[in-house]
Amino acid sequence: MAFTFKGGIHPDYNKERTYASPIEVLPPTEEMYVPLSQHIGAPCIPTVKPGDYVKMGQVIADNSVAMSCPIHSPVSGKFKGIIQHWHPSGTRQPTMLIENDGLDTVDETLQPYEDDLDDLTPSDIINYARESGTVGMGGAGFPLHVKLRTALDKKIETIIINGAECEPFITADHRAMVEYPRTIINGVKLIMKCLNKDNAIIAIESNKPDAIATMSHAAEDSDITIVELPTKYPQGGEKQLIKAITGREIPPGKLPMDIGCAVFNVDTCASLYRYITKGRPLIKRVCTVSGSAVRSPKNLLVRIGTPYYALFEHCDGFTDDPYKIISGGPMMGSAQHSIETPVVKNTSALLAFCADEEGFEKEPVCIRCGKCIEVCPMRLMPTYLYQHALAGEFTECKKLNVIDCIECGCCSYVCPGKLHLVQAMRMAKGNIPKN
């Protein structure tokens, strides 16, 4: 068993709802909504014109700036134009509307690499990572090619593959590790080759014994080590994962690569391998659909651009009118305004909950119990940060390292006074003076 980290919580994980649910393929809808912003960095710019016929897998938007990667059409059909449509961020954003012809005519320019993978250079792999449109699929949405290029320039000592999936309800990565472990392992080998490393570590929480078994079997005869981590939230956070695996801590304001570590999600690795060996860009992803309001929770393989309502319909609809719908996990996900919102590249889960689970307090009161300080995995002082944030004292928040808050929600989860702690942290981080 590996080390763990200070703080953290043990919420009700509720993974049994979809733990053993095989991934089902969700057919695309008649109209697909593809946002131009699907990753950290600059939004893409359309490379096709309204009225153009587009093929499945064809590049339909891109941007030449460094922090970007292309977007591919999830279906074949007619590009009808740009509309302002609901985005998972909670705003209306420019979105490409594609009328699906139902034929899935594949872009003929997509060709797999057929030579020996050992002949690939780091530069080749980075270029393929960009062409594939792959971003961090654990939720961050960081373009893979940018992370690989940056890591190659750094002195990386440890490659960590994140299979922890610590958020309650979500089992998308878990099912991926159970159902296509060799694809993931082969993707990890490509990343190892790119970064000139002979070994890597795949970290999986102990509440996924079947995933540990399948990944261990797939990793036999390789220099990839499967590490079983104690189940604790937020074990899957980069900083917590690095602490658990290596014992190292990332200093305030620094990144994993600054201490010699590079962390990648399991399905991100699989996406890279699929593109290089099969010519399949990132136009689909596994998404968990669950929550108390969902009649038949499932894990679905979904095309990017599919509206949320199609996922819920495939899961036999709602047991009752949902009070809240969340994209991502219940701890770090974001509440959604509309089920017309489409799935994007980093949509790992879609959750719907009934009204009796909200637990919202309009006028919360701090009872000074200190529980928030006890569970904070970043060793911050949430109660003091909360007071300074509400008073508009954002410089004081900066002094107390509010920037290091990972917004995991542990403090809010344990707070008996139901303080809106995470919201206060977000407000403070957005209002810190630039100088």
C-alpha positions as a Python dict, from the first residue, in 0.01 Angstrom:
ca = {
    (1, 'M'): (0, 0, 0),
    (2, 'A'): (132, 344, -90),
    (3, 'F'): (157, 648, 134),
    (4, 'T'): (-131, 888, 162),
    (5, 'F'): (-165, 1261, 230),
    (6, 'K'): (-271, 1481, 521),
    (7, 'G'): (-637, 1577, 540),
    (8, 'G'): (-906, 1455, 306),
    (9, 'I'): (-1243, 1293, 372),
    (10, 'H'): (-1436, 970, 321),
    (11, 'P'): (-1770, 1070, 165),
    (12, 'D'): (-2043, 830, 57),
    (13, 'Y'): (-1893, 719, -273),
    (14, 'N'): (-2212, 580, -433),
    (15, 'K'): (-2005, 410, -703),
    (16, 'E'): (-2204, 87, -669),
    (17, 'R'): (-2470, 241, -894),
    (18, 'T'): (-2247, 204, -1202),
    (19, 'Y'): (-1946, 10, -1068),
    (20, 'A'): (-2037, -306, -1262),
    (21, 'S'): (-2213, -136, -1553),
    (22, 'P'): (-2035, -212, -1883),
    (23, 'I'): (-1980, 82, -2115),
    (24, 'E'): (-2277, 121, -2354),
    (25, 'V'): (-2252, 303, -2687),
    (26, 'L'): (-2487, 601, -2716),
    (27, 'P'): (-2593, 677, -3076),
    (28, 'P'): (-2538, 1041, -3181),
    (29, 'T'): (-2835, 1276, -3205),
    (30, 'E'): (-2975, 1433, -3523),
    (31, 'E'): (-2811, 1763, -3434),
    (32, 'M'): (-2471, 1785, -3266),
    (33, 'Y'): (-2353, 2092, -3074),
    (34, 'V'): (-1973, 2130, -3075),
    (35, 'P'): (-1842, 2421, -2860),
    (36, 'L'): (-1536, 2608, -2984),
    (37, 'S'): (-1400, 2616, -2629),
    (38, 'Q'): (-1325, 2268, -2494),
    (39, 'H'): (-988, 2299, -2323),
    (40, 'I'): (-768, 2528, -2117),
    (41, 'G'): (-632, 2798, -2347),
    (42, 'A'): (-758, 2980, -2653),
    (43, 'P'): (-1090, 2876, -2814),
    (44, 'C'): (-1071, 2729, -3162),
    (45, 'I'): (-1167, 2902, -3485),
    (46, 'P'): (-1383, 2720, -3744),
    (47, 'T'): (-1193, 2579, -4043),
    (48, 'V'): (-1513, 2511, -4239),
    (49, 'K'): (-1792, 2735, -4367),
    (50, 'P'): (-2167, 2717, -4305),
    (51, 'G'): (-2318, 2480, -4560),
    (52, 'D'): (-2003, 2268, -4592),
    (53, 'Y'): (-2030, 1890, -4574),
    (54, 'V'): (-1806, 1757, -4299),
    (55, 'K'): (-1690, 1402, -4239),
    (56, 'M'): (-1654, 1216, -3910),
    (57, 'G'): (-1310, 1287, -3765),
    (58, 'Q'): (-1245, 1586, -3991),
    (59, 'V'): (-1080, 1891, -3832),
    (60, 'I'): (-1356, 2153, -3814),
    (61, 'A'): (-1190, 2407, -3582),
    (62, 'D'): (-837, 2490, -3470),
    (63, 'N'): (-616, 2771, -3345),
    (64, 'S'): (-249, 2840, -3419),
    (65, 'V'): (-165, 2961, -3068),
    (66, 'A'): (44, 2727, -2854),
    (67, 'M'): (-219, 2658, -2588),
    (68, 'S'): (-481, 2502, -2813),
    (69, 'C'): (-561, 2188, -3009),
    (70, 'P'): (-800, 2101, -3292),
    (71, 'I'): (-1162, 1996, -3270),
    (72, 'H'): (-1290, 1717, -3495),
    (73, 'S'): (-1639, 1653, -3623),
    (74, 'P'): (-1811, 1380, -3418),
    (75, 'V'): (-2035, 1283, -3712),
    (76, 'S'): (-2066, 1335, -4085),
    (77, 'G'): (-2321, 1582, -4215),
    (78, 'K'): (-2385, 1949, -4284),
    (79, 'F'): (-2223, 2228, -4085),
    (80, 'K'): (-2513, 2467, -4037),
    (81, 'G'): (-2320, 2751, -3872),
    (82, 'I'): (-2219, 2905, -3539),
    (83, 'I'): (-2483, 2958, -3271),
    (84, 'Q'): (-2473, 3084, -2913),
    (85, 'H'): (-2550, 2774, -2709),
    (86, 'W'): (-2530, 2659, -2349),
    (87, 'H'): (-2179, 2549, -2246),
    (88, 'P'): (-2079, 2336, -1941),
    (89, 'S'): (-1921, 2653, -1794),
    (90, 'G'): (-2273, 2785, -1738),
    (91, 'T'): (-2256, 3051, -2010),
    (92, 'R'): (-2371, 3064, -2370),
    (93, 'Q'): (-2073, 3029, -2600),
    (94, 'P'): (-2005, 3002, -2975),
    (95, 'T'): (-2096, 2648, -3080),
    (96, 'M'): (-2079, 2466, -3413),
    (97, 'L'): (-2413, 2315, -3511),
    (98, 'I'): (-2382, 2002, -3726),
    (99, 'E'): (-2678, 1827, -3888),
    (100, 'N'): (-2600, 1456, -3862),
    (101, 'D'): (-2664, 1256, -4180),
    (102, 'G'): (-2647, 927, -3990),
    (103, 'L'): (-2384, 779, -4224),
    (104, 'D'): (-2068, 831, -4015),
    (105, 'T'): (-1864, 882, -4331),
    (106, 'V'): (-1504, 885, -4209),
    (107, 'D'): (-1255, 1152, -4314),
    (108, 'E'): (-1023, 965, -4553),
    (109, 'T'): (-722, 1175, -4446),
    (110, 'L'): (-723, 993, -4111),
    (111, 'Q'): (-463, 722, -4150),
    (112, 'P'): (-311, 509, -3873),
    (113, 'Y'): (63, 491, -3820),
    (114, 'E'): (154, 147, -3958),
    (115, 'D'): (529, 135, -3895),
    (116, 'D'): (700, 12, -3580),
    (117, 'L'): (602, 229, -3282),
    (118, 'D'): (963, 206, -3164),
    (119, 'D'): (1057, 424, -3461),
    (120, 'L'): (852, 717, -3331),
    (121, 'T'): (1051, 1010, -3193),
    (122, 'P'): (937, 1233, -2904),
    (123, 'S'): (863, 1504, -3160),
    (124, 'D'): (646, 1261, -3359),
    (125, 'I'): (443, 1167, -3051),
    (126, 'I'): (393, 1531, -2951),
    (127, 'N'): (273, 1613, -3303),
    (128, 'Y'): (32, 1319, -3298),
    (129, 'A'): (-94, 1430, -2958),
    (130, 'R'): (-184, 1766, -3105),
    (131, 'E'): (-339, 1623, -3421),
    (132, 'S'): (-556, 1390, -3212),
    (133, 'G'): (-718, 1679, -3026),
    (134, 'T'): (-649, 1501, -2697),
    (135, 'V'): (-681, 1697, -2374),
    (136, 'G'): (-669, 1593, -2009),
    (137, 'M'): (-982, 1383, -1976),
    (138, 'G'): (-989, 1364, -1600),
    (139, 'G'): (-1149, 1706, -1589),
    (140, 'A'): (-866, 1957, -1633),
    (141, 'G'): (-886, 1980, -2013),
    (142, 'F'): (-516, 2070, -2053),
    (143, 'P'): (-396, 2004, -2411),
    (144, 'L'): (-186, 1686, -2406),
    (145, 'H'): (69, 1806, -2661),
    (146, 'V'): (147, 2113, -2449),
    (147, 'K'): (199, 1902, -2136),
    (148, 'L'): (423, 1657, -2323),
    (149, 'R'): (632, 1931, -2482),
    (150, 'T'): (675, 2110, -2149),
    (151, 'A'): (760, 1785, -1969),
    (152, 'L'): (1018, 1697, -2233),
    (153, 'D'): (1198, 2025, -2160),
    (154, 'K'): (1197, 1955, -1787),
    (155, 'K'): (1390, 1692, -1596),
    (156, 'I'): (1106, 1448, -1533),
    (157, 'E'): (1190, 1178, -1282),
    (158, 'T'): (848, 1022, -1228),
    (159, 'I'): (557, 959, -1466),
    (160, 'I'): (231, 903, -1278),
    (161, 'I'): (-83, 781, -1452),
    (162, 'N'): (-394, 882, -1261),
    (163, 'G'): (-649, 602, -1225),
    (164, 'A'): (-760, 704, -876),
    (165, 'E'): (-1100, 847, -980),
    (166, 'C'): (-1173, 957, -624),
    (167, 'E'): (-1491, 1161, -689),
    (168, 'P'): (-1815, 999, -568),
    (169, 'F'): (-2049, 846, -831),
    (170, 'I'): (-1798, 857, -1121),
    (171, 'T'): (-1685, 520, -1263),
    (172, 'A'): (-1587, 617, -1619),
    (173, 'D'): (-1212, 564, -1569),
    (174, 'H'): (-1281, 253, -1364),
    (175, 'R'): (-1476, 90, -1648),
    (176, 'A'): (-1211, 200, -1898),
    (177, 'M'): (-943, 22, -1696),
    (178, 'V'): (-1157, -291, -1671),
    (179, 'E'): (-1268, -301, -2035),
    (180, 'Y'): (-966, -181, -2235),
    (181, 'P'): (-660, -203, -2009),
    (182, 'R'): (-415, -287, -2290),
    (183, 'T'): (-509, 26, -2483),
    (184, 'I'): (-430, 232, -2174),
    (185, 'I'): (-102, 48, -2110),
    (186, 'N'): (7, 98, -2471),
    (187, 'G'): (-76, 468, -2440),
    (188, 'V'): (137, 487, -2126),
    (189, 'K'): (426, 330, -2316),
    (190, 'L'): (398, 603, -2579),
    (191, 'I'): (419, 870, -2311),
    (192, 'M'): (719, 695, -2156),
    (193, 'K'): (886, 689, -2498),
    (194, 'C'): (805, 1056, -2555),
    (195, 'L'): (958, 1161, -2222),
    (196, 'N'): (1257, 924, -2251),
    (197, 'K'): (1163, 735, -1935),
    (198, 'D'): (1193, 359, -1883),
    (199, 'N'): (919, 331, -1623),
    (200, 'A'): (586, 471, -1506),
    (201, 'I'): (343, 429, -1217),
    (202, 'I'): (-30, 379, -1251),
    (203, 'A'): (-213, 476, -931),
    (204, 'I'): (-553, 318, -858),
    (205, 'E'): (-760, 345, -540),
    (206, 'S'): (-825, 29, -339),
    (207, 'N'): (-1201, 45, -402),
    (208, 'K'): (-1140, -75, -761),
    (209, 'P'): (-998, -427, -713),
    (210, 'D'): (-1110, -547, -1057),
    (211, 'A'): (-938, -253, -1226),
    (212, 'I'): (-622, -321, -1027),
    (213, 'A'): (-633, -683, -1143),
    (214, 'T'): (-693, -608, -1514),
    (215, 'M'): (-433, -332, -1528),
    (216, 'S'): (-177, -546, -1342),
    (217, 'H'): (-229, -827, -1593),
    (218, 'A'): (-200, -589, -1889),
    (219, 'A'): (117, -436, -1746),
    (220, 'E'): (296, -771, -1710),
    (221, 'D'): (635, -787, -1883),
    (222, 'S'): (661, -408, -1881),
    (223, 'D'): (826, -147, -1659),
    (224, 'I'): (488, -6, -1558),
    (225, 'T'): (404, -47, -1190),
    (226, 'I'): (47, -61, -1059),
    (227, 'V'): (20, 104, -717),
    (228, 'E'): (-283, 49, -495),
    (229, 'L'): (-375, 364, -302),
    (230, 'P'): (-591, 388, 11),
    (231, 'T'): (-939, 512, -75),
    (232, 'K'): (-966, 874, 34),
    (233, 'Y'): (-1091, 1191, -131),
    (234, 'P'): (-926, 1387, -303),
    (235, 'Q'): (-670, 1116, -374),
    (236, 'G'): (-692, 1190, -748),
    (237, 'G'): (-578, 1550, -713),
    (238, 'E'): (-237, 1597, -876),
    (239, 'K'): (-72, 1735, -565),
    (240, 'Q'): (-222, 1469, -339),
    (241, 'L'): (-134, 1192, -584),
    (242, 'I'): (227, 1306, -606),
    (243, 'K'): (250, 1326, -227),
    (244, 'A'): (108, 975, -192),
    (245, 'I'): (334, 821, -457),
    (246, 'T'): (664, 1006, -409),
    (247, 'G'): (638, 1178, -71),
    (248, 'R'): (723, 1508, -243),
    (249, 'E'): (524, 1827, -194),
    (250, 'I'): (471, 2092, -460),
    (251, 'P'): (570, 2437, -324),
    (252, 'P'): (312, 2718, -344),
    (253, 'G'): (286, 2858, -693),
    (254, 'K'): (473, 2567, -850),
    (255, 'L'): (363, 2285, -1081),
    (256, 'P'): (423, 1907, -1070),
    (257, 'M'): (695, 1935, -1333),
    (258, 'D'): (888, 2173, -1108),
    (259, 'I'): (954, 1880, -873),
    (260, 'G'): (1018, 1627, -1150),
    (261, 'C'): (670, 1474, -1185),
    (262, 'A'): (429, 1449, -1478),
    (263, 'V'): (72, 1326, -1425),
    (264, 'F'): (-164, 1197, -1696),
    (265, 'N'): (-517, 1053, -1684),
    (266, 'V'): (-566, 688, -1788),
    (267, 'D'): (-813, 766, -2067),
    (268, 'T'): (-591, 1045, -2197),
    (269, 'C'): (-325, 779, -2258),
    (270, 'A'): (-579, 558, -2436),
    (271, 'S'): (-686, 846, -2663),
    (272, 'L'): (-328, 906, -2777),
    (273, 'Y'): (-277, 537, -2859),
    (274, 'R'): (-605, 515, -3055),
    (275, 'Y'): (-511, 808, -3273),
    (276, 'I'): (-162, 687, -3356),
    (277, 'T'): (-254, 322, -3423),
    (278, 'K'): (-611, 356, -3553),
    (279, 'G'): (-637, 712, -3680),
    (280, 'R'): (-921, 791, -3439),
    (281, 'P'): (-915, 1148, -3300),
    (282, 'L'): (-1089, 1243, -2978),
    (283, 'I'): (-1456, 1255, -3080),
    (284, 'K'): (-1591, 1015, -2818),
    (285, 'R'): (-1546, 968, -2447),
    (286, 'V'): (-1680, 757, -2160),
    (287, 'C'): (-1922, 942, -1934),
    (288, 'T'): (-2091, 821, -1615),
    (289, 'V'): (-2460, 914, -1587),
    (290, 'S'): (-2580, 875, -1231),
    (291, 'G'): (-2737, 1040, -927),
    (292, 'S'): (-3053, 985, -722),
    (293, 'A'): (-3279, 1134, -991),
    (294, 'V'): (-3152, 904, -1270),
    (295, 'R'): (-3372, 599, -1322),
    (296, 'S'): (-3106, 365, -1469),
    (297, 'P'): (-2750, 491, -1403),
    (298, 'K'): (-2499, 382, -1668),
    (299, 'N'): (-2156, 435, -1821),
    (300, 'L'): (-2190, 557, -2179),
    (301, 'L'): (-1952, 601, -2472),
    (302, 'V'): (-2070, 938, -2599),
    (303, 'R'): (-1986, 1151, -2904),
    (304, 'I'): (-1855, 1497, -2825),
    (305, 'G'): (-2138, 1742, -2893),
    (306, 'T'): (-2423, 1517, -2775),
    (307, 'P'): (-2681, 1714, -2570),
    (308, 'Y'): (-2727, 1607, -2210),
    (309, 'Y'): (-3092, 1515, -2262),
    (310, 'A'): (-2989, 1228, -2491),
    (311, 'L'): (-2777, 1076, -2213),
    (312, 'F'): (-3060, 1098, -1962),
    (313, 'E'): (-3309, 953, -2212),
    (314, 'H'): (-3078, 654, -2270),
    (315, 'C'): (-3077, 602, -1893),
    (316, 'D'): (-3461, 581, -1891),
    (317, 'G'): (-3510, 939, -1780),
    (318, 'F'): (-3565, 1073, -1430),
    (319, 'T'): (-3737, 920, -1129),
    (320, 'D'): (-3847, 1272, -1035),
    (321, 'D'): (-3784, 1626, -1157),
    (322, 'P'): (-3416, 1685, -1076),
    (323, 'Y'): (-3336, 1971, -842),
    (324, 'K'): (-2976, 1997, -958),
    (325, 'I'): (-2777, 1866, -1255),
    (326, 'I'): (-2398, 1860, -1230),
    (327, 'S'): (-2131, 1815, -1496),
    (328, 'G'): (-1848, 1624, -1331),
    (329, 'G'): (-1846, 1494, -975),
    (330, 'P'): (-2058, 1620, -685),
    (331, 'M'): (-1750, 1762, -507),
    (332, 'M'): (-1581, 1958, -786),
    (333, 'G'): (-1832, 1955, -1070),
    (334, 'S'): (-2037, 2252, -1188),
    (335, 'A'): (-2415, 2297, -1174),
    (336, 'Q'): (-2580, 2312, -1517),
    (337, 'H'): (-2847, 2546, -1648),
    (338, 'S'): (-2988, 2332, -1927),
    (339, 'I'): (-3003, 1972, -2050),
    (340, 'E'): (-2950, 2116, -2398),
    (341, 'T'): (-2583, 2163, -2298),
    (342, 'P'): (-2351, 1928, -2490),
    (343, 'V'): (-2085, 1684, -2377),
    (344, 'V'): (-1732, 1819, -2427),
    (345, 'K'): (-1392, 1651, -2418),
    (346, 'N'): (-1354, 1663, -2040),
    (347, 'T'): (-1712, 1567, -1944),
    (348, 'S'): (-1639, 1269, -1720),
    (349, 'A'): (-1984, 1249, -1560),
    (350, 'L'): (-2337, 1387, -1568),
    (351, 'L'): (-2524, 1368, -1239),
    (352, 'A'): (-2884, 1452, -1147),
    (353, 'F'): (-3007, 1486, -789),
    (354, 'C'): (-3338, 1523, -608),
    (355, 'A'): (-3431, 1829, -403),
    (356, 'D'): (-3389, 1666, -62),
    (357, 'E'): (-3011, 1631, -111),
    (358, 'E'): (-2924, 1997, -150),
    (359, 'G'): (-2863, 2088, 216),
    (360, 'F'): (-2823, 2457, 122),
    (361, 'E'): (-2822, 2714, 404),
    (362, 'K'): (-2907, 3075, 314),
    (363, 'E'): (-2750, 3222, 627),
    (364, 'P'): (-2470, 2988, 737),
    (365, 'V'): (-2294, 3041, 1069),
    (366, 'C'): (-1938, 2942, 1160),
    (367, 'I'): (-1925, 2762, 1496),
    (368, 'R'): (-1542, 2774, 1500),
    (369, 'C'): (-1504, 2396, 1525),
    (370, 'G'): (-1195, 2383, 1303),
    (371, 'K'): (-1312, 2080, 1103),
    (372, 'C'): (-1243, 2257, 774),
    (373, 'I'): (-880, 2312, 876),
    (374, 'E'): (-847, 1949, 981),
    (375, 'V'): (-958, 1804, 645),
    (376, 'C'): (-801, 2055, 404),
    (377, 'P'): (-555, 1855, 189),
    (378, 'M'): (-363, 2174, 108),
    (379, 'R'): (-314, 2266, 476),
    (380, 'L'): (-495, 2596, 438),
    (381, 'M'): (-721, 2770, 689),
    (382, 'P'): (-1059, 2781, 515),
    (383, 'T'): (-1248, 2952, 799),
    (384, 'Y'): (-1010, 3249, 803),
    (385, 'L'): (-1002, 3267, 426),
    (386, 'Y'): (-1383, 3270, 430),
    (387, 'Q'): (-1394, 3564, 672),
    (388, 'H'): (-1141, 3766, 474),
    (389, 'A'): (-1315, 3688, 143),
    (390, 'L'): (-1656, 3801, 270),
    (391, 'A'): (-1498, 4121, 401),
    (392, 'G'): (-1340, 4186, 60),
    (393, 'E'): (-991, 4154, 206),
    (394, 'F'): (-845, 3973, -91),
    (395, 'T'): (-485, 4074, -22),
    (396, 'E'): (-513, 3894, 310),
    (397, 'C'): (-648, 3589, 125),
    (398, 'K'): (-341, 3598, -97),
    (399, 'K'): (-115, 3606, 210),
    (400, 'L'): (-295, 3297, 339),
    (401, 'N'): (-221, 3117, 7),
    (402, 'V'): (-579, 3099, -123),
    (403, 'I'): (-428, 3041, -470),
    (404, 'D'): (-323, 2694, -350),
    (405, 'C'): (-687, 2596, -287),
    (406, 'I'): (-779, 2315, -528),
    (407, 'E'): (-1153, 2370, -468),
    (408, 'C'): (-1197, 2005, -372),
    (409, 'G'): (-1492, 2081, -143),
    (410, 'C'): (-1365, 1889, 161),
    (411, 'C'): (-1416, 2194, 383),
    (412, 'S'): (-1774, 2250, 268),
    (413, 'Y'): (-1852, 1880, 305),
    (414, 'V'): (-1760, 1862, 675),
    (415, 'C'): (-1878, 2209, 781),
    (416, 'P'): (-2164, 2173, 1034),
    (417, 'G'): (-2252, 2539, 983),
    (418, 'K'): (-2287, 2482, 607),
    (419, 'L'): (-2063, 2777, 517),
    (420, 'H'): (-2024, 2844, 146),
    (421, 'L'): (-1651, 2789, 173),
    (422, 'V'): (-1560, 2681, -180),
    (423, 'Q'): (-1760, 2965, -331),
    (424, 'A'): (-1573, 3209, -107),
    (425, 'M'): (-1237, 3064, -219),
    (426, 'R'): (-1333, 3100, -585),
    (427, 'M'): (-1443, 3459, -528),
    (428, 'A'): (-1117, 3542, -349),
    (429, 'K'): (-902, 3381, -618),
    (430, 'G'): (-1084, 3579, -886),
    (431, 'N'): (-1035, 3910, -703),
    (432, 'I'): (-674, 3891, -590),
    (433, 'P'): (-490, 4210, -692),
    (434, 'K'): (-253, 4157, -984),
    (435, 'N'): (35, 4338, -814),
}
